[in-house]
PDB file of C-alpha atoms in Angstrom:
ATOM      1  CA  UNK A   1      51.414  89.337 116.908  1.00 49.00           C
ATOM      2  CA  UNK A   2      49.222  89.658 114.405  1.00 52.00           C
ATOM      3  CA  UNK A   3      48.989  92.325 111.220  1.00 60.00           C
ATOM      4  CA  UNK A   4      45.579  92.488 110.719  1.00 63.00           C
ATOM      5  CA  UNK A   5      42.837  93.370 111.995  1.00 64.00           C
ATOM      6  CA  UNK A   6      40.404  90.338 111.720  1.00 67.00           C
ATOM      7  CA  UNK A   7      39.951  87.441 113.147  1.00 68.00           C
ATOM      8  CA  UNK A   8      40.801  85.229 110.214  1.00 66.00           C
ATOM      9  CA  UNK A   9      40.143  81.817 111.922  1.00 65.00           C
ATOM     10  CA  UNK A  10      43.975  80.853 112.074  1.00 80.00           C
ATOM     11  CA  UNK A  11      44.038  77.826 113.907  1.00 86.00           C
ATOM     12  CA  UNK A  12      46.112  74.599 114.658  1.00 89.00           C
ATOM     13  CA  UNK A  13      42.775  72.663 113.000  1.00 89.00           C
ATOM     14  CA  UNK A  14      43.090  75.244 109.764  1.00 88.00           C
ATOM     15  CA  UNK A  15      46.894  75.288 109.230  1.00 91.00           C
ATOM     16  CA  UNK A  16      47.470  71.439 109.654  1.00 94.00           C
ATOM     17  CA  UNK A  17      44.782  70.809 107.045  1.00 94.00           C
ATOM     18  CA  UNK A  18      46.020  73.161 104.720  1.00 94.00           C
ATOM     19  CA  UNK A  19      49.721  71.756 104.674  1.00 96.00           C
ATOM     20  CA  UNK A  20      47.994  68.095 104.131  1.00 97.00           C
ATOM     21  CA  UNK A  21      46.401  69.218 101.579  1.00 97.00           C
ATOM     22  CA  UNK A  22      49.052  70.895 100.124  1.00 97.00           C
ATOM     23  CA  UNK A  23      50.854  67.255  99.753  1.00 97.00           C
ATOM     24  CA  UNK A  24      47.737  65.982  98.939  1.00 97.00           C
ATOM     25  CA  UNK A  25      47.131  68.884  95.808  1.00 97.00           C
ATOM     26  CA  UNK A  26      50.869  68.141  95.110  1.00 97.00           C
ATOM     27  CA  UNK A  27      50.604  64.266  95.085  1.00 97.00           C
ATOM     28  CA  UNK A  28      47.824  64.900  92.160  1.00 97.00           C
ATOM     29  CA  UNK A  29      50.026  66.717  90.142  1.00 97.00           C
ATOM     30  CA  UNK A  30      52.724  64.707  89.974  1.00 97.00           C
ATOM     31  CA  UNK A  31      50.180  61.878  89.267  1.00 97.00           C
ATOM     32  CA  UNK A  32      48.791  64.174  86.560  1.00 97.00           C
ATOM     33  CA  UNK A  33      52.353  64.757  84.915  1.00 97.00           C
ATOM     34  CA  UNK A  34      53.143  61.165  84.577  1.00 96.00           C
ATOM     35  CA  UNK A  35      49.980  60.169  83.791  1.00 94.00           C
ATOM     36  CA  UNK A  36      49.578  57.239  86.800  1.00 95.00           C
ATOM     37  CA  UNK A  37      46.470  57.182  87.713  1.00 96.00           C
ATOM     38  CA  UNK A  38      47.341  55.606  90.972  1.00 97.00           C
ATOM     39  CA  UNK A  39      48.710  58.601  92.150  1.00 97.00           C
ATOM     40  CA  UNK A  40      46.562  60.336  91.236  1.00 97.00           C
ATOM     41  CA  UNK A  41      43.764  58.778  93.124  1.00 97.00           C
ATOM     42  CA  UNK A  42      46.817  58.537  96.190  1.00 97.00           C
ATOM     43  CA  UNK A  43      47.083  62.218  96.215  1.00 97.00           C
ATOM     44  CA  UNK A  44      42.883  62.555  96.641  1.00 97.00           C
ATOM     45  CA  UNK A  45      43.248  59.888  99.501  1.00 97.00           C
ATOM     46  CA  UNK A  46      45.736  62.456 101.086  1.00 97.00           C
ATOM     47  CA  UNK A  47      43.189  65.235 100.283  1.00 97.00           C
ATOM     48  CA  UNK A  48      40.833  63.378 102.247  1.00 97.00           C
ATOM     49  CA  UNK A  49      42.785  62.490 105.083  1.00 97.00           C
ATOM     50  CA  UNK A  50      43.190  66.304 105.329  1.00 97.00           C
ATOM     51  CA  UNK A  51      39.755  66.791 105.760  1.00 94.00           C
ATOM     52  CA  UNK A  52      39.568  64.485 108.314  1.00 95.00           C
ATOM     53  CA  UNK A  53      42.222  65.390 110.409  1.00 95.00           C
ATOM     54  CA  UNK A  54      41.067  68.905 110.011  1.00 92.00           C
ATOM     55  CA  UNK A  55      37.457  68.271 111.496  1.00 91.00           C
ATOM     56  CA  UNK A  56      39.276  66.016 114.418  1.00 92.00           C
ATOM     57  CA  UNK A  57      41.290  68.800 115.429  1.00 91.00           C
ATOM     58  CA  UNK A  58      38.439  70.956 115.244  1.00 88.00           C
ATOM     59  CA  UNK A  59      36.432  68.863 117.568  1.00 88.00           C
ATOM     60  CA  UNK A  60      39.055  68.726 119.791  1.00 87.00           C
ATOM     61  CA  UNK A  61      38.977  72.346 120.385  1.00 85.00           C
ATOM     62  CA  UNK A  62      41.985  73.568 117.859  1.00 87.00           C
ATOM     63  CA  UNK A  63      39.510  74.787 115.529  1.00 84.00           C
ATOM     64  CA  UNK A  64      37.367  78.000 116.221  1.00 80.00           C
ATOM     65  CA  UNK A  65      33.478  78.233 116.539  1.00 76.00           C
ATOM     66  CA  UNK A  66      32.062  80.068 113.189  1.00 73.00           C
ATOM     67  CA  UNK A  67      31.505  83.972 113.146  1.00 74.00           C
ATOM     68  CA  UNK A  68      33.638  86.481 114.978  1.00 73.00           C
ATOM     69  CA  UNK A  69      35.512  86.242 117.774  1.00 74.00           C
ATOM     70  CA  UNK A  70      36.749  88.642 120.623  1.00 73.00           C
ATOM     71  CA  UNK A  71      40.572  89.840 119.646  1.00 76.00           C
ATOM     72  CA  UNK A  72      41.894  87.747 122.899  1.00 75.00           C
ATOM     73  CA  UNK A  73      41.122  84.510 121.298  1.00 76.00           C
ATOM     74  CA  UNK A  74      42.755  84.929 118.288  1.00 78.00           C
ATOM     75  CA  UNK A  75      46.036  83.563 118.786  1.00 80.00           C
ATOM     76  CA  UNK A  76      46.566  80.498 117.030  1.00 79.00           C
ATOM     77  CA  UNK A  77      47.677  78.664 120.422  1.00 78.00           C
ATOM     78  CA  UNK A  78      44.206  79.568 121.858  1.00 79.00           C
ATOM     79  CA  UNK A  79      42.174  76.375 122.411  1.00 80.00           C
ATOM     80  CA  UNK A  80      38.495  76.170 122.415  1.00 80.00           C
ATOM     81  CA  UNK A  81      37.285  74.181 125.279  1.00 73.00           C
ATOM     82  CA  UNK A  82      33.674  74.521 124.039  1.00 75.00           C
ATOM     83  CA  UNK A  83      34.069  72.710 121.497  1.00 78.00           C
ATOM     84  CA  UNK A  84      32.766  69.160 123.205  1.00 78.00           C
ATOM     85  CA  UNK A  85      29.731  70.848 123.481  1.00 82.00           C
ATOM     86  CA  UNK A  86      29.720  72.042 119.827  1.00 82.00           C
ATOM     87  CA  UNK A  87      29.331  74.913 118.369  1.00 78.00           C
ATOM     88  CA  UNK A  88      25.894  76.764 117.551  1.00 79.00           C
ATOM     89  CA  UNK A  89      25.996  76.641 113.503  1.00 79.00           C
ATOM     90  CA  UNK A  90      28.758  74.802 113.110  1.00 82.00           C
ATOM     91  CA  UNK A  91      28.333  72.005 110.374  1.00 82.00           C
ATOM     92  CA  UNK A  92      31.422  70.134 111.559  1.00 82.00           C
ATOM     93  CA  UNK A  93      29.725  69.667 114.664  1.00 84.00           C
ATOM     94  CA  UNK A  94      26.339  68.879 113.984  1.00 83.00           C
ATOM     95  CA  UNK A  95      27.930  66.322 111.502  1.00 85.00           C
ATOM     96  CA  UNK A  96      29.745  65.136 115.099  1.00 84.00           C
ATOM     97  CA  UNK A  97      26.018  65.167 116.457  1.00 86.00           C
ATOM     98  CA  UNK A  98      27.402  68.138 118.747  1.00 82.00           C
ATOM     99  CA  UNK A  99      25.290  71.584 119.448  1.00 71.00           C
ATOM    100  CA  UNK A 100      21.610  70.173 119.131  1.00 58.00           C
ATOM    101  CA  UNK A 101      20.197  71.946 122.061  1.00 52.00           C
ATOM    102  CA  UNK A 102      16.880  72.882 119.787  1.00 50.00           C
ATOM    103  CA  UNK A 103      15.168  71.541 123.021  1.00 44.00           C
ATOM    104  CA  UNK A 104      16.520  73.965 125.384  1.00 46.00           C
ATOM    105  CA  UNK A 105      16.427  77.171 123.405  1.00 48.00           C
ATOM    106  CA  UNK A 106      12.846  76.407 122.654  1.00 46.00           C
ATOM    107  CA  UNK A 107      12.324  77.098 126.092  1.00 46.00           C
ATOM    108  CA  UNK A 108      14.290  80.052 126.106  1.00 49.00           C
ATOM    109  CA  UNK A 109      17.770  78.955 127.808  1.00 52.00           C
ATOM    110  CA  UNK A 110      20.493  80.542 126.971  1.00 53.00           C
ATOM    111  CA  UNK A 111      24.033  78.592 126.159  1.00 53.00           C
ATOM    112  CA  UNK A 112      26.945  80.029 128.227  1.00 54.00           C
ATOM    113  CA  UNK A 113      29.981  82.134 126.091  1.00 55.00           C
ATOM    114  CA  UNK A 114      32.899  80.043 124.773  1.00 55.00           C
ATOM    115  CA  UNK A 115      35.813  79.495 126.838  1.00 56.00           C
ATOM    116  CA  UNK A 116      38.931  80.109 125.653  1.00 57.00           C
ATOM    117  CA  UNK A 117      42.327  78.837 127.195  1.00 58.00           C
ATOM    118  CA  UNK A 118      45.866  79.835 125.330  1.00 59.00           C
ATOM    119  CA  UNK A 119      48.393  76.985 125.542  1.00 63.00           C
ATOM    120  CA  UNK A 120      52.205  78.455 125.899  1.00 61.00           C
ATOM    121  CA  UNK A 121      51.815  82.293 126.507  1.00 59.00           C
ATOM    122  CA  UNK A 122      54.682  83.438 127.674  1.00 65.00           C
ATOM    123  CA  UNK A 123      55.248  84.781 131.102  1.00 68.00           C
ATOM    124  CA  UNK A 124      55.531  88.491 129.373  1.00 68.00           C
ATOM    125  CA  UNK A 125      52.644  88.165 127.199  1.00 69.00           C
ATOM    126  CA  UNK A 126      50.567  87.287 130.768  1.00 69.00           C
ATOM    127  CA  UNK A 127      51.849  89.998 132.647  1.00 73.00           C
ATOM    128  CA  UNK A 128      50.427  92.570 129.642  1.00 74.00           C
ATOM    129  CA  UNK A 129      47.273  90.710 129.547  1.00 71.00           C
ATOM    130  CA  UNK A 130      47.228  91.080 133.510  1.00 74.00           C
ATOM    131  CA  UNK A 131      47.614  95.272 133.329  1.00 75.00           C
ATOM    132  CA  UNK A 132      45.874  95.485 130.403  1.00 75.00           C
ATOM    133  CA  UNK A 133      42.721  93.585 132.719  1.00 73.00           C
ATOM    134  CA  UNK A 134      43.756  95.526 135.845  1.00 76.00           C
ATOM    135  CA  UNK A 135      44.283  99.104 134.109  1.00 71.00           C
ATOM    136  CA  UNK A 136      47.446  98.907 136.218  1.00 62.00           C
ATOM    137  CA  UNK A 137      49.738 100.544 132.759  1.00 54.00           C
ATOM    138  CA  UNK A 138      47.447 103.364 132.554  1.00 53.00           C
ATOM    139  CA  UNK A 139      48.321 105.398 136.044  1.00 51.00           C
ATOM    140  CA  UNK A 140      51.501 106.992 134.629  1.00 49.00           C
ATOM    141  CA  UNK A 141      49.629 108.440 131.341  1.00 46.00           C
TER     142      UNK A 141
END
């Protein structure tokens, strides 16, 4: 459960590039401290493979689309399965050559709304969502 009350983008894609790049930051200081500039140019290799593995998780729907977000999809197991398609002002995915559908919104189509699947809810967690959905907890108050 979360503390606050903002969608913060907390994602697998976010988290696993942070703590790569964390190694990666830490790599370059030791490099720095001992003055070898080998490791110091290892430690920016591992800030670049964070980077990478960052926008492949993104594009493999563990990242989020940009801008906010309805409060159901913010769990961090919640996996975007729009992503193939890309998202709309996402520069991760037009760098993918996702989301150029300038074509169709010229004509005026619309694209659909994300879809959002969580991986490993608990059976609990789905029975609240369920009454929450159904207004089924709300008789007795």
């Amino acid at each position: 459960m979360s503390v606050h009350l903002y969608d913060e983008g907390h994602t697998v894609a976010g988290w696993t590039g942070f703590g790569i790049a964390t190694v990666g930051a830490g790599v370059v200081g030791l490099g720095v401290c001992t003055g070898s500039v080998g490791v110091v140019a290892g430690g920016l290799g591992v800030v670049v493979v964070s980077l990478l593995v960052t926008w492949a998780l993104h594009l493999t729907g563990w990242g989020k689309p940009p801008g906010r977000r309805p409060r159901e999809q913010w769990p961090l197991r919640a996996r975007d399965v729009s992503a193939r398609g890309g998202h709309e002002g996402c520069l991760g995915c037009r760098l993918a050559g996702r989301g150029r559908r300038e074509r169709g919104r010229e004509r005026g189509e619309r694209q659909g709304p994300a879809v959002i699947v969580v991986v490993g809810e608990g059976k609990a967690a789905a029975r609240e969502r369920e009454r929450e959905r159904t207004g089924a907890g709300d008789a007795g108050s």
